[in-house]
Tab-separated table of C-alpha atoms in Angstrom:
chain	number	residue	atom	x	y	z
A	1	MET	CA	-18.559	-14.809	-6.331
A	2	LEU	CA	-16.293	-12.162	-6.894
A	3	SER	CA	-17.142	-8.899	-6.142
A	4	ILE	CA	-16.544	-5.220	-7.428
A	5	TYR	CA	-14.034	-5.202	-4.830
A	6	GLY	CA	-12.375	-7.900	-5.723
A	7	ILE	CA	-12.070	-7.195	-9.582
A	8	VAL	CA	-10.824	-3.823	-8.769
A	9	ILE	CA	-8.129	-5.404	-6.271
A	10	SER	CA	-7.172	-7.814	-8.870
A	11	ILE	CA	-7.065	-5.244	-11.423
A	12	SER	CA	-4.590	-3.226	-9.298
A	13	ILE	CA	-2.223	-6.339	-8.726
A	14	PHE	CA	-1.990	-7.178	-12.023
A	15	SER	CA	-1.588	-3.658	-13.187
A	16	CYS	CA	1.495	-3.653	-10.806
A	17	LEU	CA	3.027	-6.618	-12.079
A	18	ILE	CA	2.639	-5.179	-16.010
A	19	ALA	CA	3.979	-2.122	-14.773
A	20	ALA	CA	7.038	-3.362	-13.016
A	21	GLU	CA	7.899	-5.527	-16.157
A	22	LYS	CA	7.541	-2.363	-18.296
A	23	ILE	CA	10.000	-0.380	-16.267
A	24	TYR	CA	12.645	-3.077	-15.512
A	25	PRO	CA	12.105	-5.401	-18.769
A	26	GLU	CA	15.528	-7.170	-17.692
A	27	LYS	CA	14.042	-8.373	-14.235
A	28	LYS	CA	11.169	-9.772	-15.866
A	29	LYS	CA	11.536	-13.406	-14.029
A	30	GLU	CA	12.271	-11.967	-10.728
A	31	ILE	CA	9.249	-9.691	-10.847
A	32	TRP	CA	6.945	-12.600	-11.254
A	33	ASP	CA	8.452	-14.900	-8.895
A	34	ALA	CA	8.915	-12.270	-5.997
A	35	GLY	CA	5.404	-10.917	-6.895
A	36	LEU	CA	3.693	-14.351	-5.782
A	37	TYR	CA	5.451	-14.045	-2.482
A	38	ALA	CA	4.739	-10.440	-2.222
A	39	VAL	CA	1.021	-10.669	-3.210
A	40	ILE	CA	0.189	-13.874	-0.774
A	41	ALA	CA	2.098	-12.257	2.028
A	42	GLY	CA	0.499	-8.907	1.326
A	43	ILE	CA	-2.999	-9.871	1.161
A	44	ALA	CA	-2.553	-11.808	4.641
A	45	GLY	CA	-0.868	-8.789	6.049
A	46	SER	CA	-3.388	-6.209	4.760
A	47	ARG	CA	-6.277	-8.812	5.954
A	48	ILE	CA	-4.773	-9.252	9.513
A	49	TYR	CA	-4.070	-5.642	9.802
A	50	HIS	CA	-7.720	-4.991	9.021
A	51	VAL	CA	-9.044	-7.611	11.520
A	52	ILE	CA	-7.090	-6.383	14.198
A	53	ASP	CA	-8.953	-3.011	13.802
A	54	TYR	CA	-12.415	-4.523	13.510
A	55	TRP	CA	-11.679	-7.357	15.935
A	56	GLN	CA	-14.977	-6.471	17.991
A	57	TYR	CA	-16.915	-6.978	14.584
A	58	TYR	CA	-15.119	-9.570	13.430
A	59	LYS	CA	-15.170	-11.483	16.863
A	60	GLU	CA	-18.935	-12.065	16.911
A	61	SER	CA	-18.485	-14.022	13.333
A	62	PRO	CA	-15.123	-15.362	12.550
A	63	VAL	CA	-15.771	-16.864	9.303
A	64	LYS	CA	-16.239	-13.648	7.774
A	65	ILE	CA	-12.450	-13.009	8.277
A	66	LEU	CA	-11.727	-14.985	5.111
A	67	GLU	CA	-14.335	-12.989	2.933
A	68	VAL	CA	-11.215	-10.975	1.755
A	69	TRP	CA	-13.448	-10.490	-1.732
A	70	ASN	CA	-16.048	-8.030	0.327
A	71	GLY	CA	-13.453	-6.046	1.137
A	72	GLY	CA	-11.439	-4.756	4.263
A	73	LEU	CA	-7.647	-4.731	3.277
A	74	GLY	CA	-5.446	-2.654	5.378
A	75	ILE	CA	-2.434	-0.802	3.377
A	76	TRP	CA	-0.096	-0.515	6.305
A	77	GLY	CA	-0.458	-4.374	6.655
A	78	ALA	CA	-0.034	-5.159	3.031
A	79	VAL	CA	3.194	-3.348	3.122
A	80	LEU	CA	4.383	-5.300	6.262
A	81	GLY	CA	3.486	-8.486	4.660
A	82	GLY	CA	4.694	-7.740	1.230
A	83	ALA	CA	8.273	-7.010	2.636
A	84	LEU	CA	8.299	-10.228	4.965
A	85	GLY	CA	7.334	-11.782	1.412
A	86	ILE	CA	9.892	-10.331	-0.328
A	87	GLY	CA	12.685	-11.424	2.565
A	88	ILE	CA	11.615	-14.729	2.360
A	89	TYR	CA	11.793	-14.740	-1.712
A	90	SER	CA	15.248	-12.881	-1.517
A	91	LEU	CA	16.555	-15.854	1.245
A	92	VAL	CA	15.137	-18.662	-0.886
A	93	HIS	CA	16.590	-17.397	-4.347
A	94	LYS	CA	19.583	-15.707	-2.792
A	95	ASN	CA	18.343	-12.292	-4.469
A	96	SER	CA	19.077	-8.742	-3.233
A	97	PHE	CA	16.338	-7.269	-0.853
A	98	LEU	CA	16.711	-3.850	-1.713
A	99	GLU	CA	16.529	-4.154	-5.616
A	100	ILE	CA	13.250	-6.263	-5.235
A	101	THR	CA	11.806	-3.936	-2.881
A	102	ASP	CA	12.960	-0.577	-5.045
A	103	ILE	CA	10.967	-2.494	-8.042
A	104	VAL	CA	7.887	-3.087	-5.865
A	105	ALA	CA	8.334	0.732	-4.539
A	106	THR	CA	7.833	1.695	-7.527
A	107	VAL	CA	4.879	0.594	-8.886
A	108	LEU	CA	2.790	0.038	-5.529
A	109	PRO	CA	1.147	3.495	-5.515
A	110	LEU	CA	-0.044	2.291	-8.806
A	111	GLY	CA	-1.658	-0.242	-7.565
A	112	GLN	CA	-2.801	1.494	-4.601
A	113	ALA	CA	-4.197	4.434	-6.889
A	114	ILE	CA	-6.368	1.721	-8.414
A	115	GLY	CA	-7.466	-0.100	-5.381
A	116	ARG	CA	-8.751	2.722	-3.740
A	117	TRP	CA	-11.758	2.575	-6.592
A	118	GLY	CA	-12.715	-0.493	-4.828
A	119	ASN	CA	-13.325	1.457	-1.466
A	120	TYR	CA	-15.473	3.737	-3.639
A	121	PHE	CA	-17.463	0.846	-4.926
A	122	ASN	CA	-18.027	-0.834	-1.419
A	123	SER	CA	-19.159	2.660	-0.097
A	124	GLU	CA	-15.736	2.884	2.229
A	125	LEU	CA	-13.368	5.448	3.123
A	126	ALA	CA	-15.738	8.619	3.408
A	127	GLY	CA	-14.164	11.600	5.453
A	128	LYS	CA	-15.569	13.872	7.550
A	129	GLU	CA	-18.537	16.454	6.569
A	130	THR	CA	-17.467	19.066	4.003
A	131	SER	CA	-19.296	21.524	1.983
A	132	LEU	CA	-16.860	21.465	-1.202
A	133	PRO	CA	-18.290	21.141	-4.352
A	134	TRP	CA	-16.281	17.859	-5.052
A	135	ALA	CA	-18.134	16.363	-1.991
A	136	ILE	CA	-19.350	12.865	-2.067
A	137	GLN	CA	-22.541	12.909	-0.020
A	138	GLY	CA	-21.429	15.805	1.879
A	139	LYS	CA	-18.322	13.722	2.942
A	140	HIS	CA	-14.375	14.369	1.838
A	141	PRO	CA	-14.081	11.248	-0.682
A	142	LEU	CA	-10.909	10.230	1.014
A	143	PHE	CA	-10.086	7.126	-1.419
A	144	PHE	CA	-10.138	9.799	-4.171
A	145	TYR	CA	-7.473	12.352	-2.776
A	146	GLU	CA	-5.552	9.205	-1.955
A	147	SER	CA	-5.928	7.804	-5.481
A	148	VAL	CA	-4.812	10.839	-6.836
A	149	LEU	CA	-1.791	11.437	-4.620
A	150	ASN	CA	-0.484	7.762	-5.076
A	151	MET	CA	-0.547	8.367	-8.636
A	152	ILE	CA	1.214	11.148	-8.300
A	153	LEU	CA	3.734	9.505	-6.312
A	154	PHE	CA	4.037	6.635	-8.777
A	155	LEU	CA	4.918	8.932	-11.421
A	156	LEU	CA	7.319	10.501	-9.318
A	157	LEU	CA	9.197	7.153	-8.510
A	158	VAL	CA	8.990	6.177	-12.428
A	159	ARG	CA	10.986	9.315	-13.158
A	160	PHE	CA	13.554	8.712	-10.174
A	161	SER	CA	13.804	5.002	-11.345
A	162	LYS	CA	15.232	6.323	-14.799
A	163	ARG	CA	18.351	7.924	-13.097
A	164	ASN	CA	19.711	4.246	-11.971
A	165	PRO	CA	19.361	5.409	-8.175
A	166	ALA	CA	21.300	3.445	-5.311
A	167	PRO	CA	19.640	0.275	-3.675
A	168	GLY	CA	17.050	1.442	-1.146
A	169	VAL	CA	16.419	5.263	-2.563
A	170	LEU	CA	13.165	4.043	-4.278
A	171	LEU	CA	11.770	2.221	-1.174
A	172	SER	CA	13.031	5.159	0.860
A	173	ILE	CA	10.832	7.787	-1.377
A	174	TYR	CA	7.806	5.538	-1.422
A	175	LEU	CA	7.700	4.574	2.513
A	176	ALA	CA	8.355	8.609	3.114
A	177	GLY	CA	5.933	9.603	0.207
A	178	TYR	CA	3.205	7.744	1.327
A	179	GLY	CA	3.833	8.005	5.011
A	180	ILE	CA	3.165	11.798	4.553
A	181	ILE	CA	0.291	11.168	2.288
A	182	ARG	CA	-1.504	8.841	4.791
A	183	PHE	CA	-0.331	11.119	7.517
A	184	PHE	CA	-2.508	13.964	6.535
A	185	LEU	CA	-5.349	12.098	5.282
A	186	GLU	CA	-5.943	10.476	8.628
A	187	PHE	CA	-7.246	14.101	10.040
A	188	LEU	CA	-9.871	13.733	7.623
A	189	ARG	CA	-11.269	10.179	8.799
A	190	VAL	CA	-14.351	10.025	10.708
A	191	THR	CA	-13.572	6.771	12.987
A	192	PRO	CA	-9.712	6.086	12.572
A	193	TRP	CA	-8.263	3.106	14.444
A	194	LYS	CA	-6.730	4.594	17.824
A	195	MET	CA	-4.706	2.729	20.572
A	196	GLY	CA	-4.485	4.370	23.696
A	197	GLY	CA	-5.995	7.404	22.127
A	198	LEU	CA	-3.345	7.761	19.284
A	199	ASN	CA	-4.067	6.988	15.676
A	200	VAL	CA	-2.493	3.737	14.810
A	201	ALA	CA	-2.129	4.878	10.875
A	202	GLN	CA	-0.659	8.098	11.635
A	203	MET	CA	2.021	6.029	14.094
A	204	VAL	CA	3.024	3.905	11.447
A	205	SER	CA	3.237	6.417	9.035
A	206	ILE	CA	5.790	8.538	10.966
A	207	LEU	CA	7.587	5.068	11.558
A	208	SER	CA	7.718	4.666	7.891
A	209	ILE	CA	9.133	8.109	7.307
A	210	GLY	CA	11.913	7.628	10.024
A	211	ILE	CA	12.862	4.198	8.274
A	212	ALA	CA	12.783	5.889	5.122
A	213	LEU	CA	15.178	8.440	6.499
A	214	ILE	CA	17.678	5.406	7.601
A	215	ILE	CA	17.621	3.560	4.264
A	216	PHE	CA	18.381	7.085	2.213
A	217	ILE	CA	21.143	8.029	4.795
A	218	LYS	CA	22.595	4.543	4.945
A	219	GLY	CA	22.639	4.121	1.006
A	220	ARG	CA	24.042	7.910	0.747
A	221	ARG	CA	27.124	6.368	3.381
A	222	LYS	CA	28.169	3.425	1.110
């Protein structure tokens, strides 16, 4: 049975595809073809990321690993998995990897902004305690913070997409933008995933910002 979380995630995926079609009408076929690869690989990657994070829970009941509709998707895993899916699509169909990832990067924050509300309905992603007036049950509503910031990032990327940027520029803006958003929001999380005392999401965020700089610098040199 499809949960509210599953419905929200489904809406976020279709919103991305429809938005991409509106922003890049000349790439309609590539969007839906590449989207299939990206969505399948992205969901798999996001689930793997989440399961590794909560392995102590899932090892007691491995069958729950397949219950994606009940929640439990890691966005960094989705980004890595989606990139792999687009890479496979680009090799099979001989399309430009950077051109396709630029399209995905433009609309991905929209999907994230919508998808974070799935965390709300699942009572997930509550932050540290706070007395701020917008607190939910006395805690920072991290899902809301990220939803708003992702929507701002989406609008920024749409604006830049109209300037006919060089391949890779939009991808670098997304990687840097979301990397910064996630890095700072992690300070408000109660039980972040840590390895060796280091926050995994923050380490991936720093790596994402670094990759963004490399892509941007290489793009300017061409």
